[in-house]
Amino acid sequence: MTTFETSLQWHNRAQRIIPGGVSSPVRAFQSVGGTPRYFVKGEGSKIWDVDGNEYVDLVGSWGPMIVGHAHPHVVSRVKSAMEKSSSFGAPGPGEVLLAEEIAARVPACERVRFVSSGTEAVMTAVRLARAATGRNLIVKFAGCYHGHSDSLLVQSGSGIATLGLPNSPGVTQGQTQDTIVVPFNDVEAMNRLFAERGSEIAAVITEATPANMGVVPPSPGFNKFLSDITKKNGALFILDEVMTGFRISHGGWWGKFGLEEAWTPDLFTFGKVIGGGMPLAAVGGSASVMELLAPSGSVYQAGTLSGNPVATTAGLATLELCDSELYLSLDSRAREVGSAISNALTAADVEHSFQQAGNLFSFFFTSQNVSNFDDAKKQDTSAFAVFFHSLLEQGISVPPSAFEAWFVSGALTDDDVDKIAKAASVAAQQVKLRSS
Ligand SMILES: *Cc1c(COP(=O)(O)O)cnc(C)c1O
């Protein structure tokens, strides 16, 4: 690999004006060390940094770039939307069409409201659940990330896991006193909690599959159990599909597993893929709960750029490309890439747990299977850092943290997969050398 001198110059300049030089913490490479690359161009499966280095992209903007970068269909639709103005702050056809598309894919979403980020979608879902039940308590799982709103910034995954912050200064006890944190996949702890405080619980929120502490699939029947126990106790079940929605299948995680296992959440949150790389997210669910939102009901929620015409166009154009063929290709690419890397680690005798949930996957540098946040924290993050930097130097961009999922896109080619496999062998040997 050539130099990353220009990235370094930008990063030095950025740090003088933007805290840590970044607009979102994990991007700063704090947990892996080194200099973040400054990207200026993407096309299909590849991205280029300011020094002209080329990378195969396995981050995909953390999910949204599901059809690859600058897909001609998305670009042409967005261009023509832009030419007709980027915002009115008034209703438009784009949001109606996208809401209809979401409801067609996820029939349990009888109503959809758009916001600009996954954080906002979750905030709205929580507010709705409290209003609908007249109760205060929200139950979340350790290591699940639901955005950076105060009441959910308790034992979160993603940047919080990466930086090792148990919580965040600036969040008051008052803001988190109504949030209860339970270990993921722990049926017994949930039964105990509901036995003690069931009548106070407004909602249980979970990632459809946790993927912000690394990928930790729900044990068989766990989501159905959550759906049943909430229903029995008059609480709502919020399924956070910000990452999984329209990535795991045509109907997201629920479309693939919920229908089959006969469980349905009351509220869904979506983001990432539905904006096709633009700031867009949504909350959806049963009409009876969703109609509590103003102006139909009295639960307040609003946004200057909500349902933005360019963002909804990018989302619709992206979803038009997300057909069953794409999902088959994502599944098989995830299998190819994931097992090539796992095989390389095994060949180099590096202990790891390769974990998959649909086409999302990640690697924990530990010999143990990881089924909750405590397990995840036992991994050797310094081994990950060596692996990460070796891949990056060989032109493979993966998440700069051991606590994040890896993302394939429909644009990956056989050549890309070969390149990833070769780079993984070299990287695995470097991890081995370091530890022996
Ligand atoms: C990314 C993510 C969020 C937050 O979305 P933002 O758009 O970053 O605010 C919430 N929940 C889950 C499961 C996510 O993966």
mmCIF file of N, CA, C and O in Angstrom, residues 248-344:
data_model
loop_
_atom_site.group_PDB
_atom_site.id
_atom_site.type_symbol
_atom_site.label_atom_id
_atom_site.label_comp_id
_atom_site.label_asym_id
_atom_site.label_seq_id
_atom_site.Cartn_x
_atom_site.Cartn_y
_atom_site.Cartn_z
ATOM 1 N N ILE A 248 -31.529 -7.928 5.925
ATOM 2 C CA ILE A 248 -31.532 -9.371 6.144
ATOM 3 C C ILE A 248 -32.429 -10.077 5.123
ATOM 4 O O ILE A 248 -32.149 -11.187 4.703
ATOM 5 N N SER A 249 -33.520 -9.418 4.756
ATOM 6 C CA SER A 249 -34.401 -9.984 3.739
ATOM 7 C C SER A 249 -35.291 -8.860 3.219
ATOM 8 O O SER A 249 -35.220 -7.728 3.714
ATOM 9 N N HIS A 250 -36.123 -9.180 2.256
ATOM 10 C CA HIS A 250 -37.124 -8.278 1.687
ATOM 11 C C HIS A 250 -37.940 -7.610 2.788
ATOM 12 O O HIS A 250 -38.296 -6.438 2.705
ATOM 13 N N GLY A 251 -38.251 -8.327 3.854
ATOM 14 C CA GLY A 251 -39.026 -7.783 4.969
ATOM 15 C C GLY A 251 -38.191 -7.628 6.230
ATOM 16 O O GLY A 251 -38.726 -7.612 7.343
ATOM 17 N N GLY A 252 -36.877 -7.524 6.085
ATOM 18 C CA GLY A 252 -36.006 -7.340 7.254
ATOM 19 C C GLY A 252 -35.875 -8.612 8.070
ATOM 20 O O GLY A 252 -36.098 -9.720 7.563
ATOM 21 N N TRP A 253 -35.473 -8.455 9.332
ATOM 22 C CA TRP A 253 -35.338 -9.627 10.209
ATOM 23 C C TRP A 253 -36.703 -10.254 10.459
ATOM 24 O O TRP A 253 -36.896 -11.453 10.352
ATOM 25 N N TRP A 254 -37.677 -9.390 10.761
ATOM 26 C CA TRP A 254 -39.017 -9.903 11.064
ATOM 27 C C TRP A 254 -39.599 -10.635 9.853
ATOM 28 O O TRP A 254 -40.205 -11.706 9.993
ATOM 29 N N GLY A 255 -39.402 -10.064 8.665
ATOM 30 C CA GLY A 255 -39.929 -10.696 7.450
ATOM 31 C C GLY A 255 -39.361 -12.088 7.238
ATOM 32 O O GLY A 255 -40.012 -12.959 6.666
ATOM 33 N N LYS A 256 -38.143 -12.312 7.713
ATOM 34 C CA LYS A 256 -37.527 -13.617 7.517
ATOM 35 C C LYS A 256 -37.856 -14.579 8.659
ATOM 36 O O LYS A 256 -38.129 -15.742 8.440
ATOM 37 N N PHE A 257 -37.806 -14.067 9.900
ATOM 38 C CA PHE A 257 -37.938 -14.974 11.045
ATOM 39 C C PHE A 257 -39.248 -14.800 11.826
ATOM 40 O O PHE A 257 -39.790 -15.763 12.350
ATOM 41 N N GLY A 258 -39.748 -13.562 11.924
ATOM 42 C CA GLY A 258 -40.917 -13.304 12.761
ATOM 43 C C GLY A 258 -42.158 -14.005 12.250
ATOM 44 O O GLY A 258 -42.900 -14.644 13.019
ATOM 45 N N LEU A 259 -42.388 -13.894 10.947
ATOM 46 C CA LEU A 259 -43.574 -14.505 10.360
ATOM 47 C C LEU A 259 -43.547 -16.017 10.572
ATOM 48 O O LEU A 259 -44.527 -16.621 11.007
ATOM 49 N N GLU A 260 -42.359 -16.583 10.299
ATOM 50 C CA GLU A 260 -42.178 -18.024 10.402
ATOM 51 C C GLU A 260 -42.335 -18.510 11.846
ATOM 52 O O GLU A 260 -42.941 -19.547 12.106
ATOM 53 N N GLU A 261 -41.807 -17.739 12.806
ATOM 54 C CA GLU A 261 -41.850 -18.169 14.202
ATOM 55 C C GLU A 261 -43.100 -17.664 14.921
ATOM 56 O O GLU A 261 -43.257 -17.877 16.120
ATOM 57 N N ALA A 262 -43.972 -16.975 14.166
ATOM 58 C CA ALA A 262 -45.258 -16.513 14.701
ATOM 59 C C ALA A 262 -45.129 -15.543 15.879
ATOM 60 O O ALA A 262 -45.641 -15.780 16.967
ATOM 61 N N TRP A 263 -44.371 -14.477 15.696
ATOM 62 C CA TRP A 263 -44.361 -13.388 16.669
ATOM 63 C C TRP A 263 -44.350 -12.066 15.910
ATOM 64 O O TRP A 263 -43.872 -11.996 14.777
ATOM 65 N N THR A 264 -44.912 -11.025 16.537
ATOM 66 C CA THR A 264 -45.000 -9.724 15.894
ATOM 67 C C THR A 264 -44.753 -8.625 16.915
ATOM 68 O O THR A 264 -45.397 -8.607 17.960
ATOM 69 N N PRO A 265 -43.831 -7.720 16.616
ATOM 70 C CA PRO A 265 -43.626 -6.584 17.520
ATOM 71 C C PRO A 265 -44.762 -5.572 17.379
ATOM 72 O O PRO A 265 -45.486 -5.583 16.382
ATOM 73 N N ASP A 266 -44.892 -4.702 18.374
ATOM 74 C CA ASP A 266 -45.882 -3.625 18.290
ATOM 75 C C ASP A 266 -45.333 -2.457 17.498
ATOM 76 O O ASP A 266 -46.071 -1.764 16.810
ATOM 77 N N LEU A 267 -44.026 -2.204 17.665
ATOM 78 C CA LEU A 267 -43.387 -1.094 16.968
ATOM 79 C C LEU A 267 -42.066 -1.561 16.359
ATOM 80 O O LEU A 267 -41.365 -2.402 16.945
ATOM 81 N N PHE A 268 -41.754 -0.994 15.200
ATOM 82 C CA PHE A 268 -40.476 -1.257 14.531
ATOM 83 C C PHE A 268 -39.744 0.071 14.375
ATOM 84 O O PHE A 268 -40.381 1.113 14.176
ATOM 85 N N THR A 269 -38.410 0.009 14.404
ATOM 86 C CA THR A 269 -37.652 1.181 13.974
ATOM 87 C C THR A 269 -36.768 0.773 12.799
ATOM 88 O O THR A 269 -36.225 -0.339 12.773
ATOM 89 N N PHE A 270 -36.674 1.666 11.824
ATOM 90 C CA PHE A 270 -35.858 1.426 10.638
ATOM 91 C C PHE A 270 -34.921 2.611 10.428
ATOM 92 O O PHE A 270 -35.193 3.719 10.894
ATOM 93 N N GLY A 271 -33.844 2.376 9.684
ATOM 94 C CA GLY A 271 -32.919 3.452 9.333
ATOM 95 C C GLY A 271 -31.984 2.913 8.270
ATOM 96 O O GLY A 271 -32.365 2.050 7.484
ATOM 97 N N LYS A 272 -30.742 3.362 8.292
ATOM 98 C CA LYS A 272 -29.691 2.822 7.420
ATOM 99 C C LYS A 272 -30.189 2.518 6.001
ATOM 100 O O LYS A 272 -30.289 3.443 5.207
ATOM 101 N N VAL A 273 -30.534 1.278 5.650
ATOM 102 C CA VAL A 273 -30.885 0.954 4.251
ATOM 103 C C VAL A 273 -32.021 1.817 3.709
ATOM 104 O O VAL A 273 -31.980 2.223 2.536
ATOM 105 N N ILE A 274 -33.015 2.166 4.523
ATOM 106 C CA ILE A 274 -34.180 2.866 3.954
ATOM 107 C C ILE A 274 -33.851 4.272 3.468
ATOM 108 O O ILE A 274 -34.655 4.871 2.753
ATOM 109 N N GLY A 275 -32.675 4.797 3.813
ATOM 110 C CA GLY A 275 -32.291 6.111 3.291
ATOM 111 C C GLY A 275 -31.299 6.013 2.136
ATOM 112 O O GLY A 275 -30.915 7.040 1.583
ATOM 113 N N GLY A 276 -30.881 4.808 1.784
ATOM 114 C CA GLY A 276 -29.951 4.638 0.669
ATOM 115 C C GLY A 276 -28.708 5.512 0.786
ATOM 116 O O GLY A 276 -28.153 5.947 -0.217
ATOM 117 N N GLY A 277 -28.280 5.795 2.023
ATOM 118 C CA GLY A 277 -27.090 6.614 2.231
ATOM 119 C C GLY A 277 -27.411 8.068 2.557
ATOM 120 O O GLY A 277 -26.509 8.870 2.781
ATOM 121 N N MET A 278 -28.684 8.418 2.586
ATOM 122 C CA MET A 278 -29.094 9.770 2.994
ATOM 123 C C MET A 278 -29.667 9.676 4.414
ATOM 124 O O MET A 278 -30.095 8.620 4.846
ATOM 125 N N PRO A 279 -29.715 10.819 5.139
ATOM 126 C CA PRO A 279 -30.239 10.774 6.514
ATOM 127 C C PRO A 279 -31.756 10.564 6.522
ATOM 128 O O PRO A 279 -32.511 11.477 6.200
ATOM 129 N N LEU A 280 -32.158 9.349 6.819
ATOM 130 C CA LEU A 280 -33.581 9.009 6.833
ATOM 131 C C LEU A 280 -33.786 7.794 7.730
ATOM 132 O O LEU A 280 -33.000 6.852 7.687
ATOM 133 N N ALA A 281 -34.836 7.833 8.529
ATOM 134 C CA ALA A 281 -35.181 6.693 9.374
ATOM 135 C C ALA A 281 -36.684 6.725 9.592
ATOM 136 O O ALA A 281 -37.359 7.675 9.167
ATOM 137 N N ALA A 282 -37.223 5.702 10.233
ATOM 138 C CA ALA A 282 -38.672 5.646 10.404
ATOM 139 C C ALA A 282 -39.048 4.827 11.617
ATOM 140 O O ALA A 282 -38.294 3.952 12.051
ATOM 141 N N VAL A 283 -40.216 5.137 12.146
ATOM 142 C CA VAL A 283 -40.835 4.279 13.146
ATOM 143 C C VAL A 283 -42.145 3.800 12.523
ATOM 144 O O VAL A 283 -42.809 4.534 11.788
ATOM 145 N N GLY A 284 -42.475 2.532 12.754
ATOM 146 C CA GLY A 284 -43.699 1.982 12.170
ATOM 147 C C GLY A 284 -44.342 1.026 13.149
ATOM 148 O O GLY A 284 -43.709 0.629 14.143
ATOM 149 N N GLY A 285 -45.568 0.642 12.886
ATOM 150 C CA GLY A 285 -46.214 -0.323 13.767
ATOM 151 C C GLY A 285 -47.717 -0.347 13.586
ATOM 152 O O GLY A 285 -48.237 0.146 12.573
ATOM 153 N N SER A 286 -48.371 -0.912 14.585
ATOM 154 C CA SER A 286 -49.820 -1.075 14.503
ATOM 155 C C SER A 286 -50.492 0.293 14.450
ATOM 156 O O SER A 286 -50.020 1.268 15.055
ATOM 157 N N ALA A 287 -51.602 0.362 13.726
ATOM 158 C CA ALA A 287 -52.327 1.626 13.593
ATOM 159 C C ALA A 287 -52.738 2.160 14.957
ATOM 160 O O ALA A 287 -52.653 3.362 15.217
ATOM 161 N N SER A 288 -53.163 1.253 15.855
ATOM 162 C CA SER A 288 -53.692 1.731 17.140
ATOM 163 C C SER A 288 -52.631 2.490 17.931
ATOM 164 O O SER A 288 -52.941 3.484 18.584
ATOM 165 N N VAL A 289 -51.375 2.038 17.874
ATOM 166 C CA VAL A 289 -50.318 2.757 18.588
ATOM 167 C C VAL A 289 -49.858 3.963 17.782
ATOM 168 O O VAL A 289 -49.718 5.077 18.313
ATOM 169 N N MET A 290 -49.623 3.780 16.503
ATOM 170 C CA MET A 290 -49.042 4.840 15.673
ATOM 171 C C MET A 290 -49.960 6.057 15.550
ATOM 172 O O MET A 290 -49.499 7.188 15.407
ATOM 173 N N GLU A 291 -51.279 5.822 15.607
ATOM 174 C CA GLU A 291 -52.209 6.945 15.474
ATOM 175 C C GLU A 291 -52.221 7.844 16.724
ATOM 176 O O GLU A 291 -52.883 8.870 16.755
ATOM 177 N N LEU A 292 -51.454 7.436 17.739
ATOM 178 C CA LEU A 292 -51.301 8.327 18.905
ATOM 179 C C LEU A 292 -50.405 9.520 18.568
ATOM 180 O O LEU A 292 -50.368 10.518 19.290
ATOM 181 N N LEU A 293 -49.646 9.410 17.453
ATOM 182 C CA LEU A 293 -48.741 10.501 17.083
ATOM 183 C C LEU A 293 -49.500 11.732 16.608
ATOM 184 O O LEU A 293 -50.479 11.628 15.864
ATOM 185 N N ALA A 294 -48.993 12.904 16.996
ATOM 186 C CA ALA A 294 -49.575 14.158 16.518
ATOM 187 C C ALA A 294 -49.398 14.239 15.003
ATOM 188 O O ALA A 294 -48.378 13.800 14.480
ATOM 189 N N PRO A 295 -50.341 14.769 14.238
ATOM 190 C CA PRO A 295 -51.537 15.443 14.729
ATOM 191 C C PRO A 295 -52.753 14.531 14.904
ATOM 192 O O PRO A 295 -53.800 15.020 15.309
ATOM 193 N N SER A 296 -52.639 13.187 14.599
ATOM 194 C CA SER A 296 -53.795 12.307 14.844
ATOM 195 C C SER A 296 -54.071 12.236 16.332
ATOM 196 O O SER A 296 -55.210 12.295 16.773
ATOM 197 N N GLY A 297 -52.989 12.048 17.103
ATOM 198 C CA GLY A 297 -53.105 11.959 18.552
ATOM 199 C C GLY A 297 -52.298 13.062 19.201
ATOM 200 O O GLY A 297 -51.950 14.053 18.553
ATOM 201 N N SER A 298 -51.944 12.848 20.460
ATOM 202 C CA SER A 298 -51.316 13.947 21.189
ATOM 203 C C SER A 298 -49.844 13.697 21.531
ATOM 204 O O SER A 298 -49.220 14.475 22.237
ATOM 205 N N VAL A 299 -49.250 12.590 21.026
ATOM 206 C CA VAL A 299 -47.834 12.333 21.290
ATOM 207 C C VAL A 299 -47.021 13.144 20.288
ATOM 208 O O VAL A 299 -47.096 12.918 19.084
ATOM 209 N N TYR A 300 -46.224 14.094 20.800
ATOM 210 C CA TYR A 300 -45.569 15.027 19.897
ATOM 211 C C TYR A 300 -44.297 14.449 19.280
ATOM 212 O O TYR A 300 -43.511 13.758 19.933
ATOM 213 N N GLN A 301 -44.113 14.751 18.034
ATOM 214 C CA GLN A 301 -42.925 14.334 17.275
ATOM 215 C C GLN A 301 -42.931 15.171 16.015
ATOM 216 O O GLN A 301 -43.981 15.380 15.414
ATOM 217 N N ALA A 302 -41.744 15.681 15.607
ATOM 218 C CA ALA A 302 -41.690 16.552 14.437
ATOM 219 C C ALA A 302 -40.277 16.593 13.870
ATOM 220 O O ALA A 302 -39.337 16.089 14.493
ATOM 221 N N GLY A 303 -40.102 17.204 12.701
ATOM 222 C CA GLY A 303 -38.756 17.344 12.129
ATOM 223 C C GLY A 303 -38.762 18.200 10.877
ATOM 224 O O GLY A 303 -39.537 17.936 9.956
ATOM 225 N N THR A 304 -37.907 19.231 10.848
ATOM 226 C CA THR A 304 -37.825 20.127 9.697
ATOM 227 C C THR A 304 -37.560 19.366 8.399
ATOM 228 O O THR A 304 -38.166 19.642 7.370
ATOM 229 N N LEU A 305 -36.641 18.389 8.470
ATOM 230 C CA LEU A 305 -36.257 17.662 7.257
ATOM 231 C C LEU A 305 -36.888 16.269 7.178
ATOM 232 O O LEU A 305 -36.542 15.466 6.310
ATOM 233 N N SER A 306 -37.823 15.954 8.096
ATOM 234 C CA SER A 306 -38.447 14.624 8.100
ATOM 235 C C SER A 306 -39.158 14.349 6.786
ATOM 236 O O SER A 306 -39.925 15.183 6.297
ATOM 237 N N GLY A 307 -38.916 13.162 6.219
ATOM 238 C CA GLY A 307 -39.566 12.783 4.967
ATOM 239 C C GLY A 307 -39.016 13.550 3.783
ATOM 240 O O GLY A 307 -39.666 13.647 2.736
ATOM 241 N N ASN A 308 -37.791 14.049 3.944
ATOM 242 C CA ASN A 308 -37.130 14.851 2.909
ATOM 243 C C ASN A 308 -37.220 14.205 1.516
ATOM 244 O O ASN A 308 -36.993 13.011 1.363
ATOM 245 N N PRO A 309 -37.537 15.010 0.491
ATOM 246 C CA PRO A 309 -37.764 14.430 -0.839
ATOM 247 C C PRO A 309 -36.532 13.769 -1.471
ATOM 248 O O PRO A 309 -36.664 12.758 -2.166
ATOM 249 N N VAL A 310 -35.339 14.304 -1.220
ATOM 250 C CA VAL A 310 -34.143 13.674 -1.803
ATOM 251 C C VAL A 310 -33.841 12.366 -1.071
ATOM 252 O O VAL A 310 -33.530 11.341 -1.682
ATOM 253 N N ALA A 311 -33.974 12.403 0.256
ATOM 254 C CA ALA A 311 -33.703 11.200 1.051
ATOM 255 C C ALA A 311 -34.710 10.087 0.735
ATOM 256 O O ALA A 311 -34.324 8.921 0.574
ATOM 257 N N THR A 312 -35.980 10.439 0.628
ATOM 258 C CA THR A 312 -36.965 9.385 0.336
ATOM 259 C C THR A 312 -36.753 8.846 -1.078
ATOM 260 O O THR A 312 -36.949 7.652 -1.323
ATOM 261 N N THR A 313 -36.304 9.690 -1.996
ATOM 262 C CA THR A 313 -36.001 9.217 -3.353
ATOM 263 C C THR A 313 -34.831 8.240 -3.336
ATOM 264 O O THR A 313 -34.878 7.185 -3.983
ATOM 265 N N ALA A 314 -33.780 8.581 -2.573
ATOM 266 C CA ALA A 314 -32.619 7.679 -2.478
ATOM 267 C C ALA A 314 -33.039 6.344 -1.863
ATOM 268 O O ALA A 314 -32.619 5.275 -2.318
ATOM 269 N N GLY A 315 -33.903 6.409 -0.843
ATOM 270 C CA GLY A 315 -34.368 5.186 -0.188
ATOM 271 C C GLY A 315 -35.207 4.331 -1.123
ATOM 272 O O GLY A 315 -34.997 3.121 -1.240
ATOM 273 N N LEU A 316 -36.144 4.963 -1.803
ATOM 274 C CA LEU A 316 -37.002 4.220 -2.733
ATOM 275 C C LEU A 316 -36.183 3.595 -3.856
ATOM 276 O O LEU A 316 -36.384 2.423 -4.206
ATOM 277 N N ALA A 317 -35.268 4.380 -4.438
ATOM 278 C CA ALA A 317 -34.448 3.870 -5.544
ATOM 279 C C ALA A 317 -33.614 2.681 -5.069
ATOM 280 O O ALA A 317 -33.444 1.702 -5.795
ATOM 281 N N THR A 318 -33.112 2.762 -3.830
ATOM 282 C CA THR A 318 -32.324 1.650 -3.281
ATOM 283 C C THR A 318 -33.211 0.419 -3.077
ATOM 284 O O THR A 318 -32.855 -0.692 -3.484
ATOM 285 N N LEU A 319 -34.396 0.635 -2.483
ATOM 286 C CA LEU A 319 -35.279 -0.516 -2.231
ATOM 287 C C LEU A 319 -35.750 -1.157 -3.535
ATOM 288 O O LEU A 319 -35.979 -2.364 -3.596
ATOM 289 N N GLU A 320 -35.868 -0.353 -4.587
ATOM 290 C CA GLU A 320 -36.245 -0.941 -5.886
ATOM 291 C C GLU A 320 -35.223 -1.970 -6.349
ATOM 292 O O GLU A 320 -35.552 -2.887 -7.093
ATOM 293 N N LEU A 321 -33.979 -1.792 -5.912
ATOM 294 C CA LEU A 321 -32.917 -2.736 -6.310
ATOM 295 C C LEU A 321 -32.805 -3.909 -5.338
ATOM 296 O O LEU A 321 -32.092 -4.872 -5.592
ATOM 297 N N CYS A 322 -33.512 -3.790 -4.201
ATOM 298 C CA CYS A 322 -33.421 -4.835 -3.176
ATOM 299 C C CYS A 322 -34.474 -5.910 -3.414
ATOM 300 O O CYS A 322 -35.496 -5.961 -2.715
ATOM 301 N N ASP A 323 -34.225 -6.741 -4.421
ATOM 302 C CA ASP A 323 -35.175 -7.811 -4.742
ATOM 303 C C ASP A 323 -34.631 -9.143 -4.228
ATOM 304 O O ASP A 323 -33.548 -9.198 -3.645
ATOM 305 N N SER A 324 -35.379 -10.212 -4.472
ATOM 306 C CA SER A 324 -34.977 -11.499 -3.883
ATOM 307 C C SER A 324 -33.614 -11.945 -4.413
ATOM 308 O O SER A 324 -32.844 -12.592 -3.704
ATOM 309 N N GLU A 325 -33.309 -11.560 -5.639
ATOM 310 C CA GLU A 325 -32.001 -11.913 -6.195
ATOM 311 C C GLU A 325 -30.871 -11.255 -5.386
ATOM 312 O O GLU A 325 -29.855 -11.882 -5.098
ATOM 313 N N LEU A 326 -31.080 -9.976 -5.039
ATOM 314 C CA LEU A 326 -30.055 -9.281 -4.248
ATOM 315 C C LEU A 326 -29.856 -9.982 -2.900
ATOM 316 O O LEU A 326 -28.728 -10.199 -2.461
ATOM 317 N N TYR A 327 -30.980 -10.333 -2.232
ATOM 318 C CA TYR A 327 -30.837 -10.952 -0.911
ATOM 319 C C TYR A 327 -30.121 -12.300 -0.995
ATOM 320 O O TYR A 327 -29.315 -12.635 -0.125
ATOM 321 N N LEU A 328 -30.387 -13.068 -2.083
ATOM 322 C CA LEU A 328 -29.658 -14.331 -2.263
ATOM 323 C C LEU A 328 -28.174 -14.057 -2.419
ATOM 324 O O LEU A 328 -27.325 -14.755 -1.856
ATOM 325 N N SER A 329 -27.854 -13.006 -3.193
ATOM 326 C CA SER A 329 -26.449 -12.691 -3.417
ATOM 327 C C SER A 329 -25.773 -12.209 -2.128
ATOM 328 O O SER A 329 -24.632 -12.589 -1.839
ATOM 329 N N LEU A 330 -26.473 -11.406 -1.324
ATOM 330 C CA LEU A 330 -25.892 -10.959 -0.047
ATOM 331 C C LEU A 330 -25.610 -12.157 0.855
ATOM 332 O O LEU A 330 -24.550 -12.241 1.483
ATOM 333 N N ASP A 331 -26.570 -13.083 0.914
ATOM 334 C CA ASP A 331 -26.389 -14.259 1.768
ATOM 335 C C ASP A 331 -25.173 -15.065 1.323
ATOM 336 O O ASP A 331 -24.369 -15.493 2.140
ATOM 337 N N SER A 332 -25.037 -15.253 0.000
ATOM 338 C CA SER A 332 -23.924 -16.098 -0.421
ATOM 339 C C SER A 332 -22.596 -15.354 -0.313
ATOM 340 O O SER A 332 -21.581 -15.951 0.053
ATOM 341 N N ARG A 333 -22.594 -14.041 -0.573
ATOM 342 C CA ARG A 333 -21.344 -13.278 -0.375
ATOM 343 C C ARG A 333 -20.921 -13.277 1.097
ATOM 344 O O ARG A 333 -19.739 -13.400 1.417
ATOM 345 N N ALA A 334 -21.901 -13.132 1.998
ATOM 346 C CA ALA A 334 -21.579 -13.139 3.437
ATOM 347 C C ALA A 334 -20.954 -14.477 3.820
ATOM 348 O O ALA A 334 -19.978 -14.531 4.572
ATOM 349 N N ARG A 335 -21.535 -15.558 3.272
ATOM 350 C CA ARG A 335 -20.969 -16.898 3.539
ATOM 351 C C ARG A 335 -19.544 -17.014 3.002
ATOM 352 O O ARG A 335 -18.641 -17.479 3.696
ATOM 353 N N GLU A 336 -19.355 -16.581 1.750
ATOM 354 C CA GLU A 336 -18.023 -16.692 1.120
ATOM 355 C C GLU A 336 -16.971 -15.880 1.884
ATOM 356 O O GLU A 336 -15.899 -16.383 2.212
ATOM 357 N N VAL A 337 -17.304 -14.600 2.122
ATOM 358 C CA VAL A 337 -16.343 -13.704 2.771
ATOM 359 C C VAL A 337 -16.084 -14.163 4.203
ATOM 360 O O VAL A 337 -14.934 -14.291 4.635
ATOM 361 N N GLY A 338 -17.159 -14.445 4.928
ATOM 362 C CA GLY A 338 -17.028 -14.846 6.329
ATOM 363 C C GLY A 338 -16.229 -16.121 6.473
ATOM 364 O O GLY A 338 -15.310 -16.209 7.296
ATOM 365 N N SER A 339 -16.517 -17.132 5.634
ATOM 366 C CA SER A 339 -15.786 -18.388 5.826
ATOM 367 C C SER A 339 -14.367 -18.284 5.299
ATOM 368 O O SER A 339 -13.466 -18.921 5.860
ATOM 369 N N ALA A 340 -14.120 -17.467 4.269
ATOM 370 C CA ALA A 340 -12.732 -17.284 3.804
ATOM 371 C C ALA A 340 -11.885 -16.719 4.947
ATOM 372 O O ALA A 340 -10.755 -17.170 5.185
ATOM 373 N N ILE A 341 -12.447 -15.741 5.648
ATOM 374 C CA ILE A 341 -11.693 -15.116 6.740
ATOM 375 C C ILE A 341 -11.529 -16.082 7.915
ATOM 376 O O ILE A 341 -10.444 -16.240 8.472
ATOM 377 N N SER A 342 -12.618 -16.751 8.256
ATOM 378 C CA SER A 342 -12.555 -17.706 9.362
ATOM 379 C C SER A 342 -11.546 -18.817 9.050
ATOM 380 O O SER A 342 -10.753 -19.214 9.917
ATOM 381 N N ASN A 343 -11.547 -19.303 7.795
ATOM 382 C CA ASN A 343 -10.583 -20.340 7.406
ATOM 383 C C ASN A 343 -9.149 -19.842 7.521
ATOM 384 O O ASN A 343 -8.256 -20.584 7.948
ATOM 385 N N ALA A 344 -8.937 -18.571 7.119
ATOM 386 C CA ALA A 344 -7.585 -18.007 7.206
ATOM 387 C C ALA A 344 -7.129 -17.951 8.667
ATOM 388 O O ALA A 344 -5.983 -18.278 8.988
#
